[in-house]
Amino acid sequence: MISFEWKKLLRSRRPLLAFLALALFLLLMLVGFYTYARTRTGGDADFRYTFENRSYFNGLTFTVYAFYFGFLLILPIFAATEGSTQLAGETQAGSLSLLLTRPLTKSRILLVKSGVALVYLTLLTGAFLATCLTVGLFFVGWGDLDLYPGVLAMADRHQHLEQTQALWRFALVWPAACVPLFTTLAFGLVFSSWMRSPVNAAATSVALYLVMHIVSGVHFFAELRPYLFTSSMGYWRELLHERIDVSAVLREAAKLLAFGLFFLALAHARFRRREER
Amino acid sequence: MSEGLSEALLFAAAGLFALLGFGVPGLGESGWDGALRQAGSLRVVTWNVGGTGQGSGRALEREHEAAVAQTLAALDFDLAFLQELSGRSQLERLAADAGGGLRLLSSGSVGVLARRGRARLLHADQEGGRPMVLIQYQSDAGDDVLAACVHAHPWSAQERNAAIGAAVTRLLEQGGHDARFLCGDLNLDLDRRARQDLFTDDEHLDVETYGHATRQLVDAGLRSGPTAEPDRRLDYVLIDPAGLEPVSASAVGPWRGRRVGDMDHHPLVADLRLR
């Protein structure tokens, strides 16, 4: 069943479209980055008191910015869509009933589909991160990674990582970033198990993701924030600090896994009980 | 494995991870712990006591003076820097209600109260159009501390940059003191929890301003949580690490639950020790 799911995924061309969209995003980021670096760090800005240093804008900084924005705004949309199409897509195509005529439990169908989708998202994330690094290092420039407080809420004090150390940290970021994508994937699966149209399921899960993403970043919803999984999406930023707060990283990862497994259990409960037509 | 068991295991695993993720305290943002002053330490309080005034801000109202004085008395501070006062007479009433015996220094809407030791006003100005005071404080033990307090512009990042930058320069150019710090309502919100500050007109410039100030001074209240509503860290105690350090990890932070009326700031308390 696993190879069957892979074939279906590749035949759907979703991976190719996702990668092309991410490549376009990177191209736009590159243009934006050059423009920003030229106008804001070359002395055009009227800052009387500043620590500004154009040398901290390099390929690694580009990678952080590009991956952070792409991770929060693009990859979760692919993850939610992927989750949403799993069951609802099969239902609408009428292939789910055929699948259930084979000696397969609904649990196995759901878990295999989720597993294949998660592996796909892991590879997509890795490819995106590797492309960000390649584009950044070869088109923007090599150097150490410096992060300053305030910028994308990456750090609350100046952080400096040497280039090699930073590259190793990006290697850690890859698996860490897949945890929130699993949560988003499982979120999409919930709607996929409730709705019979993949378009409706994808639209609902993406819309709700965006609502929660916005709410979790705004001051006024401080009380609500801990209960939204979107608040922890960028927890991997801690891995780019000089000294990693391991307990904070594990705590946020545990929250995301809790949300993800809960969504998966909800999808399972609904899928197991529903009548197939 | 039965389907029911798979489902139960998924729910159980979710519960287990929820316990691991939510069951332990947060990122140390517990605020000031309300501890008694340690002997020989310096307790500094900075508090914007003004009200939001439907967005335009207004000075502390008379009906709330008693509550503010009660908090100040309970804090047993060495130095308190108050912003958004209506004037000297209000500072005098607060000093009287907070237990008396306090030394008063004031300039415009910024007032300073000193409980122990001696304090004198070195400079009072409108740095970058915003109130700023520079004082010298001598503790009973003879330590000589230089302190600046600034209330930066709430809406303009450019004006914040000018006022905070000027205050940092003025503080650091004064030599011959045992310790130095800058405090006040800097109106910079660069906390990691909110991805964007909705109240700033130029977040990049705020980053520059904070980076400039913390290049030589240490943000003693880092990770102590928001100091103002809604969920914003606007008040700071920036210390010169050559002369000062917090007495413990939880010695600096906002004292929550002391706001009255439409006041939007908590008092930020810092228990410091001279090196």
Coordinates of C-alpha atoms in Angstrom, one line a residue:
Chain A
M1 CA 0.0 0.0 0.0
I2 CA 2.9 2.3 0.7
S3 CA 4.3 2.1 -2.9
F4 CA 0.8 2.6 -4.2
E5 CA 0.4 5.8 -2.2
W6 CA 3.8 7.0 -3.5
K7 CA 2.8 6.4 -7.0
K8 CA -0.4 8.3 -6.6
L9 CA 1.4 11.2 -5.0
L10 CA 4.0 11.4 -7.8
R11 CA 1.3 11.1 -10.4
S12 CA -0.7 13.9 -8.9
R13 CA 2.2 16.3 -9.6
R14 CA 1.6 18.0 -6.3
P15 CA 5.3 17.7 -5.3
L16 CA 6.5 19.3 -8.5
L17 CA 4.0 22.2 -8.2
A18 CA 5.0 22.7 -4.6
F19 CA 8.7 22.9 -5.4
L20 CA 8.1 25.3 -8.3
A21 CA 6.1 27.5 -6.0
L22 CA 8.8 27.5 -3.5
A23 CA 11.4 28.2 -6.1
L24 CA 9.4 31.2 -7.3
F25 CA 9.1 32.4 -3.7
L26 CA 12.9 32.1 -3.3
L27 CA 13.5 34.2 -6.5
L28 CA 11.2 36.9 -5.2
M29 CA 13.0 36.8 -1.8
L30 CA 16.3 37.2 -3.5
V31 CA 15.1 40.3 -5.4
G32 CA 13.6 41.7 -2.2
F33 CA 16.7 41.0 -0.2
Y34 CA 19.0 42.8 -2.7
T35 CA 16.7 45.8 -2.7
Y36 CA 16.4 45.9 1.1
A37 CA 20.1 45.5 1.6
R38 CA 20.9 48.3 -0.9
T39 CA 18.4 50.8 0.5
R40 CA 18.4 50.1 4.2
T41 CA 21.9 49.2 5.0
G42 CA 23.9 51.4 2.6
G43 CA 23.4 54.6 4.5
D44 CA 20.2 55.7 2.9
A45 CA 18.2 55.3 6.1
D46 CA 18.2 58.2 8.5
F47 CA 19.2 56.5 11.8
R48 CA 21.0 58.7 14.2
Y49 CA 21.9 56.0 16.6
T50 CA 22.6 52.7 15.0
F51 CA 24.6 49.5 15.3
E52 CA 23.9 48.8 11.6
N53 CA 26.5 46.8 9.9
R54 CA 26.0 45.7 6.3
S55 CA 28.3 42.7 6.8
Y56 CA 25.7 40.8 8.7
F57 CA 23.5 40.5 5.6
N58 CA 24.9 37.4 3.9
G59 CA 23.8 34.0 2.5
L60 CA 23.0 32.6 5.9
T61 CA 20.9 35.6 6.9
F62 CA 19.1 35.2 3.6
T63 CA 18.5 31.5 4.4
V64 CA 17.0 32.3 7.8
Y65 CA 14.7 35.0 6.4
A66 CA 13.6 32.9 3.3
F67 CA 13.1 29.7 5.2
Y68 CA 11.3 31.4 8.1
F69 CA 8.8 33.2 5.8
G70 CA 8.4 30.1 3.6
F71 CA 8.0 27.9 6.6
L72 CA 5.3 29.9 8.3
L73 CA 3.3 31.0 5.2
I74 CA 3.9 28.5 2.4
L75 CA 4.9 25.0 3.7
P76 CA 2.0 24.8 6.1
I77 CA -0.4 25.5 3.2
F78 CA 1.1 22.5 1.4
A79 CA 0.9 20.5 4.6
A80 CA -2.8 21.4 5.2
T81 CA -3.7 20.8 1.6
E82 CA -1.9 17.4 1.6
G83 CA -3.8 16.3 4.7
S84 CA -7.1 17.6 3.3
T85 CA -6.8 15.7 0.1
Q86 CA -5.9 12.3 1.6
L87 CA -9.4 10.9 2.5
A88 CA -11.7 13.5 0.9
G89 CA -9.8 13.1 -2.4
E90 CA -10.3 9.3 -2.4
T91 CA -13.9 9.7 -1.4
Q92 CA -14.7 12.1 -4.2
A93 CA -12.9 10.0 -6.8
G94 CA -14.8 7.0 -5.5
S95 CA -11.6 5.1 -5.0
L96 CA -12.0 4.8 -1.2
S97 CA -14.7 2.2 -1.5
L98 CA -12.5 0.2 -3.8
L99 CA -9.6 0.5 -1.3
L100 CA -11.9 -0.8 1.5
T101 CA -12.8 -3.9 -0.5
R102 CA -9.2 -5.1 0.1
P103 CA -8.3 -6.6 3.5
L104 CA -7.2 -3.3 4.9
T105 CA -8.4 -1.7 8.1
K106 CA -9.4 2.0 8.1
S107 CA -6.6 2.5 10.7
R108 CA -4.0 1.2 8.3
I109 CA -5.3 3.3 5.4
L110 CA -5.2 6.4 7.5
L111 CA -1.8 5.8 9.1
V112 CA -0.1 4.8 5.8
K113 CA -1.6 7.8 4.0
S114 CA -0.4 10.1 6.9
G115 CA 3.0 8.5 6.9
V116 CA 3.6 8.9 3.2
A117 CA 2.4 12.5 3.3
L118 CA 4.7 13.2 6.2
V119 CA 7.7 11.7 4.4
Y120 CA 6.9 13.8 1.3
L121 CA 6.7 17.0 3.5
T122 CA 9.9 16.1 5.1
L123 CA 11.7 15.8 1.8
L124 CA 10.0 19.0 0.5
T125 CA 11.2 20.8 3.6
G126 CA 14.7 19.5 3.2
A127 CA 14.8 20.4 -0.5
F128 CA 13.5 23.9 0.3
L129 CA 16.1 24.4 3.1
A130 CA 18.9 23.1 0.9
T131 CA 17.8 25.4 -2.0
C132 CA 17.7 28.4 0.4
L133 CA 21.2 27.6 1.5
T134 CA 22.5 27.1 -2.0
V135 CA 20.9 30.2 -3.4
G136 CA 22.0 32.2 -0.3
L137 CA 25.6 31.1 -0.2
F138 CA 26.2 31.3 -3.9
F139 CA 24.2 34.4 -4.8
V140 CA 24.3 36.5 -1.6
G141 CA 27.6 35.4 0.0
W142 CA 29.3 33.3 2.6
G143 CA 29.9 34.4 6.1
D144 CA 28.9 33.9 9.8
L145 CA 25.4 34.1 11.0
D146 CA 24.4 37.1 13.1
L147 CA 20.9 37.5 14.5
Y148 CA 19.7 40.6 16.3
P149 CA 16.7 41.1 18.6
G150 CA 13.5 42.1 17.0
V151 CA 14.2 40.9 13.5
L152 CA 11.5 38.3 12.8
A153 CA 11.5 37.6 16.6
M154 CA 14.5 35.3 16.0
A155 CA 16.5 36.2 19.1
D156 CA 16.2 38.4 22.2
R157 CA 19.9 39.2 22.3
H158 CA 22.6 39.3 19.7
Q159 CA 23.5 35.8 18.5
H160 CA 26.6 34.9 16.5
L161 CA 27.3 31.6 14.9
E162 CA 30.3 30.8 12.8
Q163 CA 29.6 29.6 9.3
T164 CA 30.3 25.9 9.9
Q165 CA 28.4 25.9 13.2
A166 CA 25.5 27.6 11.5
L167 CA 25.3 25.0 8.8
W168 CA 25.2 22.2 11.4
R169 CA 22.4 24.1 13.1
F170 CA 20.4 24.3 9.8
A171 CA 20.9 20.5 9.6
L172 CA 19.1 20.3 13.0
V173 CA 16.4 22.8 11.9
W174 CA 15.3 20.4 9.1
P175 CA 13.9 17.6 11.3
A176 CA 12.7 20.1 13.9
A177 CA 10.7 22.0 11.3
C178 CA 9.0 18.8 10.2
V179 CA 7.2 18.5 13.6
P180 CA 5.0 21.5 13.1
L181 CA 4.3 20.4 9.5
F182 CA 3.1 17.0 10.9
T183 CA 0.7 19.0 13.2
T184 CA -0.6 21.0 10.2
L185 CA -0.9 17.8 8.1
A186 CA -3.0 16.1 10.9
F187 CA -5.1 19.3 11.1
G188 CA -5.9 18.9 7.4
L189 CA -6.7 15.2 7.9
V190 CA -9.4 16.1 10.4
F191 CA -11.3 18.1 7.7
S192 CA -10.5 15.4 5.2
S193 CA -12.2 12.8 7.4
W194 CA -15.3 15.1 7.9
M195 CA -15.8 16.4 4.4
R196 CA -16.2 14.5 1.2
S197 CA -14.9 17.2 -1.1
P198 CA -11.1 17.8 -1.0
V199 CA -11.6 21.4 -2.2
N200 CA -13.8 22.2 0.8
A201 CA -11.5 20.4 3.2
A202 CA -8.4 22.1 1.9
A203 CA -10.1 25.6 1.8
T204 CA -11.3 25.1 5.4
S205 CA -8.0 23.9 6.8
V206 CA -5.9 26.5 5.0
A207 CA -8.3 29.3 6.1
L208 CA -8.3 28.2 9.7
Y209 CA -4.5 27.8 9.7
L210 CA -4.2 31.4 8.5
V211 CA -6.7 32.7 11.1
M212 CA -4.8 31.0 13.9
H213 CA -1.4 32.0 12.5
I214 CA -2.5 35.7 12.5
V215 CA -4.1 35.5 15.9
S216 CA -1.1 33.8 17.5
G217 CA 1.2 36.7 16.4
V218 CA -0.9 39.6 17.6
H219 CA -0.6 41.3 21.0
F220 CA -4.3 41.3 21.9
F221 CA -4.6 37.5 22.0
A222 CA -2.0 36.7 24.6
E223 CA -4.5 34.6 26.6
L224 CA -5.5 32.6 23.5
R225 CA -2.0 32.0 22.2
P226 CA -1.0 29.0 24.3
Y227 CA -4.0 27.1 23.0
L228 CA -3.1 27.5 19.3
F229 CA -0.6 25.2 17.7
T230 CA 0.4 28.0 15.3
S231 CA 2.0 29.8 18.3
S232 CA 4.7 27.1 18.4
M233 CA 5.3 26.8 14.7
G234 CA 8.6 28.7 14.7
Y235 CA 10.0 27.0 17.8
W236 CA 13.0 25.8 15.8
R237 CA 14.4 29.4 15.8
E238 CA 15.9 28.4 19.2
L239 CA 18.3 26.1 17.3
L240 CA 20.0 29.1 15.7
H241 CA 21.1 30.5 19.1
E242 CA 24.6 30.3 20.4
R243 CA 23.4 28.2 23.4
I244 CA 20.3 26.1 22.7
D245 CA 17.7 26.0 25.4
V246 CA 17.1 22.3 25.0
S247 CA 14.2 22.1 27.5
A248 CA 12.4 24.9 25.6
V249 CA 12.8 23.2 22.3
L250 CA 11.6 19.9 23.6
R251 CA 8.7 21.5 25.4
E252 CA 7.5 23.2 22.2
A253 CA 8.0 20.1 20.1
A254 CA 6.0 18.1 22.7
K255 CA 3.1 20.7 22.4
L256 CA 3.1 20.3 18.6
L257 CA 3.2 16.5 18.8
A258 CA 0.3 16.7 21.3
F259 CA -1.7 18.8 18.9
G260 CA -0.8 16.6 15.9
L261 CA -1.6 13.3 17.6
F262 CA -4.8 14.7 18.9
F263 CA -5.8 15.8 15.4
L264 CA -4.8 12.4 14.0
A265 CA -6.8 10.7 16.7
L266 CA -9.8 12.9 15.8
A267 CA -9.5 12.1 12.1
H268 CA -9.2 8.4 13.0
A269 CA -12.3 8.5 15.2
R270 CA -14.3 10.2 12.5
F271 CA -13.0 8.0 9.6
R272 CA -13.6 4.8 11.6
R273 CA -17.2 5.6 12.3
R274 CA -18.4 7.2 9.1
E275 CA -20.4 5.3 6.5
E276 CA -18.8 5.1 3.1
R277 CA -21.0 5.6 0.1
Chain B
M1 CA -4.3 -4.4 16.5
S2 CA -7.9 -3.4 16.7
E3 CA -9.0 0.0 15.3
G4 CA -10.4 1.0 18.7
L5 CA -7.0 0.3 20.3
S6 CA -5.1 2.3 17.7
E7 CA -7.5 5.2 18.3
A8 CA -7.1 5.0 22.1
L9 CA -3.3 4.9 21.7
L10 CA -3.3 8.0 19.5
F11 CA -5.4 9.9 22.1
A12 CA -3.2 8.6 24.9
A13 CA 0.0 9.6 23.1
A14 CA -1.5 13.1 22.5
G15 CA -2.3 13.3 26.2
L16 CA 1.2 12.3 27.2
F17 CA 2.9 14.9 24.9
A18 CA 0.4 17.5 26.1
L19 CA 1.6 16.8 29.7
L20 CA 5.2 17.1 28.6
G21 CA 4.6 20.3 26.7
F22 CA 2.1 22.2 28.8
G23 CA 2.7 20.6 32.2
V24 CA 5.8 22.5 33.1
P25 CA 6.2 26.2 33.6
G26 CA 6.8 28.6 30.7
L27 CA 10.0 30.2 29.5
G28 CA 10.8 31.7 32.9
E29 CA 8.5 34.7 32.2
S30 CA 7.2 34.7 35.7
G31 CA 7.8 38.4 36.4
W32 CA 9.3 39.8 39.5
D33 CA 9.1 37.2 42.3
G34 CA 8.2 39.7 45.1
A35 CA 11.2 38.7 47.2
L36 CA 12.4 40.8 50.1
R37 CA 15.3 43.1 49.4
Q38 CA 18.7 41.5 50.0
A39 CA 21.0 43.4 52.3
G40 CA 23.3 45.6 50.3
S41 CA 21.3 45.3 47.1
L42 CA 19.9 48.2 45.1
R43 CA 16.2 48.0 44.4
V44 CA 15.2 50.1 41.4
V45 CA 11.6 50.6 40.2
T46 CA 10.5 52.2 36.9
W47 CA 6.8 52.7 36.4
N48 CA 4.8 54.6 33.8
V49 CA 1.8 55.4 36.0
G50 CA -0.2 57.2 33.4
G51 CA -3.4 56.0 31.9
T52 CA -4.1 55.1 28.3
G53 CA -6.5 58.0 27.9
Q54 CA -8.2 56.4 24.9
G55 CA -4.9 56.1 23.1
S56 CA -3.5 59.5 23.6
G57 CA -2.1 58.9 27.1
R58 CA -2.7 61.0 30.2
A59 CA -1.0 61.7 33.5
L60 CA -1.8 59.7 36.7
E61 CA -5.2 60.6 37.9
R62 CA -5.7 61.8 41.5
E63 CA -8.1 59.1 42.4
H64 CA -5.4 56.5 41.7
E65 CA -2.6 58.2 43.6
A66 CA -3.3 56.2 46.9
A67 CA -3.0 52.9 45.1
V68 CA 0.3 53.9 43.4
A69 CA 1.6 55.1 46.7
Q70 CA 0.6 51.9 48.4
T71 CA 2.5 49.8 45.8
L72 CA 5.5 52.1 46.2
A73 CA 5.5 51.7 50.0
A74 CA 5.2 47.9 49.6
L75 CA 8.2 47.8 47.3
D76 CA 10.6 49.2 49.8
F77 CA 12.7 50.6 46.9
D78 CA 15.9 52.6 46.9
L79 CA 15.1 54.5 43.7
A80 CA 11.8 54.8 41.9
F81 CA 11.5 56.4 38.5
L82 CA 7.9 57.5 37.7
Q83 CA 6.7 58.6 34.3
E84 CA 3.5 60.4 33.2
L85 CA 3.1 62.4 36.4
S86 CA 1.1 65.6 36.3
G87 CA 3.9 67.5 38.0
R88 CA 5.9 68.1 41.1
S89 CA 2.9 68.4 43.4
Q90 CA 1.7 65.0 42.5
L91 CA 5.1 63.5 43.2
E92 CA 5.1 65.2 46.6
R93 CA 1.7 63.7 47.4
L94 CA 2.9 60.2 46.3
A95 CA 6.0 60.6 48.4
A96 CA 4.0 61.6 51.5
D97 CA 1.5 58.7 51.0
A98 CA 4.3 56.2 50.3
G99 CA 5.7 56.6 53.8
G100 CA 7.5 59.9 53.9
G101 CA 11.2 60.4 54.3
L102 CA 11.7 60.2 50.6
R103 CA 14.0 62.5 48.6
L104 CA 12.2 64.0 45.6
L105 CA 13.7 64.9 42.2
S106 CA 11.5 65.8 39.3
S107 CA 11.5 67.3 35.8
G108 CA 8.2 67.7 34.0
S109 CA 6.3 64.5 33.9
V110 CA 9.2 62.4 35.2
G111 CA 9.7 62.1 38.9
V112 CA 12.4 60.3 41.0
L113 CA 12.0 59.1 44.6
A114 CA 15.0 58.0 46.7
R115 CA 14.4 56.2 49.9
R116 CA 17.9 55.6 51.2
G117 CA 21.2 57.4 50.5
R118 CA 21.5 60.7 48.7
A119 CA 20.3 61.6 45.3
R120 CA 20.8 64.7 43.2
L121 CA 19.6 65.8 39.8
L122 CA 22.5 66.2 37.3
H123 CA 20.5 66.9 34.2
A124 CA 16.9 67.2 33.1
D125 CA 16.0 67.8 29.5
Q126 CA 13.7 67.0 26.7
E127 CA 16.0 64.7 24.8
G128 CA 14.6 64.2 21.3
G129 CA 11.5 66.0 22.5
R130 CA 10.9 63.5 25.3
P131 CA 11.5 63.9 29.1
M132 CA 14.8 62.6 30.4
V133 CA 16.5 62.9 33.8
L134 CA 20.0 62.0 34.8
I135 CA 20.7 61.6 38.5
Q136 CA 23.5 60.7 40.8
Y137 CA 22.7 58.4 43.7
Q138 CA 25.0 57.7 46.6
S139 CA 24.0 54.7 48.8
D140 CA 24.5 54.6 52.5
A141 CA 27.4 52.3 51.9
G142 CA 29.0 55.0 49.8
D143 CA 28.4 53.5 46.3
D144 CA 28.1 56.1 43.6
V145 CA 25.5 55.2 41.0
L146 CA 24.6 57.2 37.9
A147 CA 21.1 56.7 36.5
A148 CA 19.2 58.0 33.5
C149 CA 15.4 57.7 33.0
V150 CA 13.7 58.4 29.7
H151 CA 10.1 58.2 28.6
A152 CA 10.4 57.6 24.9
H153 CA 7.8 58.5 22.3
P154 CA 4.9 56.0 22.1
W155 CA 4.3 56.3 18.3
S156 CA 7.4 57.5 16.5
A157 CA 10.3 55.1 16.1
Q158 CA 12.4 58.0 14.8
E159 CA 11.8 60.0 18.0
R160 CA 12.4 57.0 20.2
N161 CA 15.8 56.5 18.4
A162 CA 16.8 60.1 19.1
A163 CA 15.7 60.2 22.8
I164 CA 17.1 56.7 23.8
G165 CA 20.3 57.2 21.8
A166 CA 20.9 60.6 23.5
A167 CA 20.2 59.2 26.9
V168 CA 22.6 56.3 26.3
T169 CA 25.3 58.7 25.2
R170 CA 24.8 61.0 28.1
L171 CA 24.9 58.1 30.6
L172 CA 28.0 56.5 29.1
E173 CA 30.0 59.7 28.7
Q174 CA 30.0 60.4 32.4
G175 CA 33.0 58.8 34.0
G176 CA 34.0 58.3 37.6
H177 CA 31.0 56.4 38.9
D178 CA 30.8 52.9 40.5
A179 CA 27.8 51.9 38.4
R180 CA 25.4 53.1 35.7
F181 CA 22.0 52.2 34.4
L182 CA 19.3 53.5 32.1
C183 CA 15.6 52.8 32.8
G184 CA 12.2 53.9 31.8
D185 CA 9.3 53.4 29.4
L186 CA 11.3 53.1 26.2
N187 CA 8.2 52.1 24.2
L188 CA 10.2 49.5 22.3
D189 CA 8.5 46.1 21.9
L190 CA 10.9 43.6 20.5
D191 CA 9.8 40.6 22.5
R192 CA 10.1 37.2 20.8
R193 CA 6.5 36.2 21.6
A194 CA 4.7 38.5 19.3
R195 CA 5.9 38.3 15.7
Q196 CA 5.1 41.9 14.9
D197 CA 4.7 45.0 16.9
L198 CA 1.4 46.5 15.7
F199 CA 2.1 49.8 17.5
T200 CA 5.4 50.8 15.9
D201 CA 5.7 52.8 12.7
D202 CA 9.2 51.4 11.9
E203 CA 10.1 48.1 13.6
H204 CA 13.5 48.0 11.8
L205 CA 14.5 51.3 13.4
D206 CA 13.3 50.0 16.8
V207 CA 15.7 47.1 16.3
E208 CA 18.5 49.5 15.6
T209 CA 17.7 51.6 18.7
Y210 CA 17.6 48.5 20.9
G211 CA 20.7 47.2 19.3
H212 CA 22.5 50.5 19.9
A213 CA 21.5 50.6 23.6
T214 CA 22.3 47.0 24.3
R215 CA 25.7 47.2 22.7
Q216 CA 27.2 48.5 25.9
L217 CA 24.4 48.0 28.4
V218 CA 22.7 44.8 29.5
D219 CA 18.9 44.3 29.3
A220 CA 18.4 43.1 32.9
G221 CA 14.7 42.3 32.4
L222 CA 15.2 40.1 29.4
R223 CA 12.7 37.1 29.4
S224 CA 10.8 38.5 32.4
G225 CA 7.7 38.9 30.3
P226 CA 5.5 41.8 29.2
T227 CA 5.5 45.0 31.3
A228 CA 2.5 46.6 29.7
E229 CA -0.8 45.8 28.2
P230 CA -1.6 44.3 25.7
D231 CA 1.2 41.8 26.2
R232 CA 4.1 44.2 25.4
R233 CA 7.5 44.6 27.0
L234 CA 8.0 48.4 26.9
D235 CA 9.8 49.1 30.2
Y236 CA 13.5 48.4 30.7
V237 CA 16.3 48.5 33.1
L238 CA 19.5 48.6 31.1
I239 CA 22.6 48.2 33.3
D240 CA 26.3 48.7 32.7
P241 CA 27.7 45.2 33.4
A242 CA 31.0 46.6 34.6
G243 CA 29.3 47.9 37.7
L244 CA 26.0 46.2 38.2
E245 CA 24.3 42.7 38.0
P246 CA 20.9 41.4 39.0
V247 CA 21.0 39.7 42.4
S248 CA 19.4 36.5 41.0
A249 CA 17.8 35.2 37.8
S250 CA 14.3 36.3 39.0
A251 CA 15.4 39.6 40.5
V252 CA 14.2 41.7 37.6
G253 CA 10.7 41.8 36.2
P254 CA 7.2 43.4 36.2
W255 CA 5.2 43.2 39.4
R256 CA 1.8 42.2 38.0
G257 CA -1.6 43.0 39.5
R258 CA -0.7 46.6 40.6
R259 CA -2.3 48.5 37.8
V260 CA -5.3 50.7 38.6
G261 CA -7.9 52.4 36.4
D262 CA -6.8 52.5 32.7
M263 CA -3.1 52.3 33.6
D264 CA -1.4 50.1 31.0
H265 CA 2.0 49.5 32.6
H266 CA 3.1 47.3 35.5
P267 CA 5.9 48.5 37.8
L268 CA 9.2 47.0 36.6
V269 CA 11.3 46.1 39.6
A270 CA 15.0 45.3 39.5
D271 CA 17.1 44.1 42.5
L272 CA 20.7 44.9 41.6
R273 CA 24.0 44.3 43.2
L274 CA 27.1 46.4 42.7
R275 CA 30.1 44.4 41.5

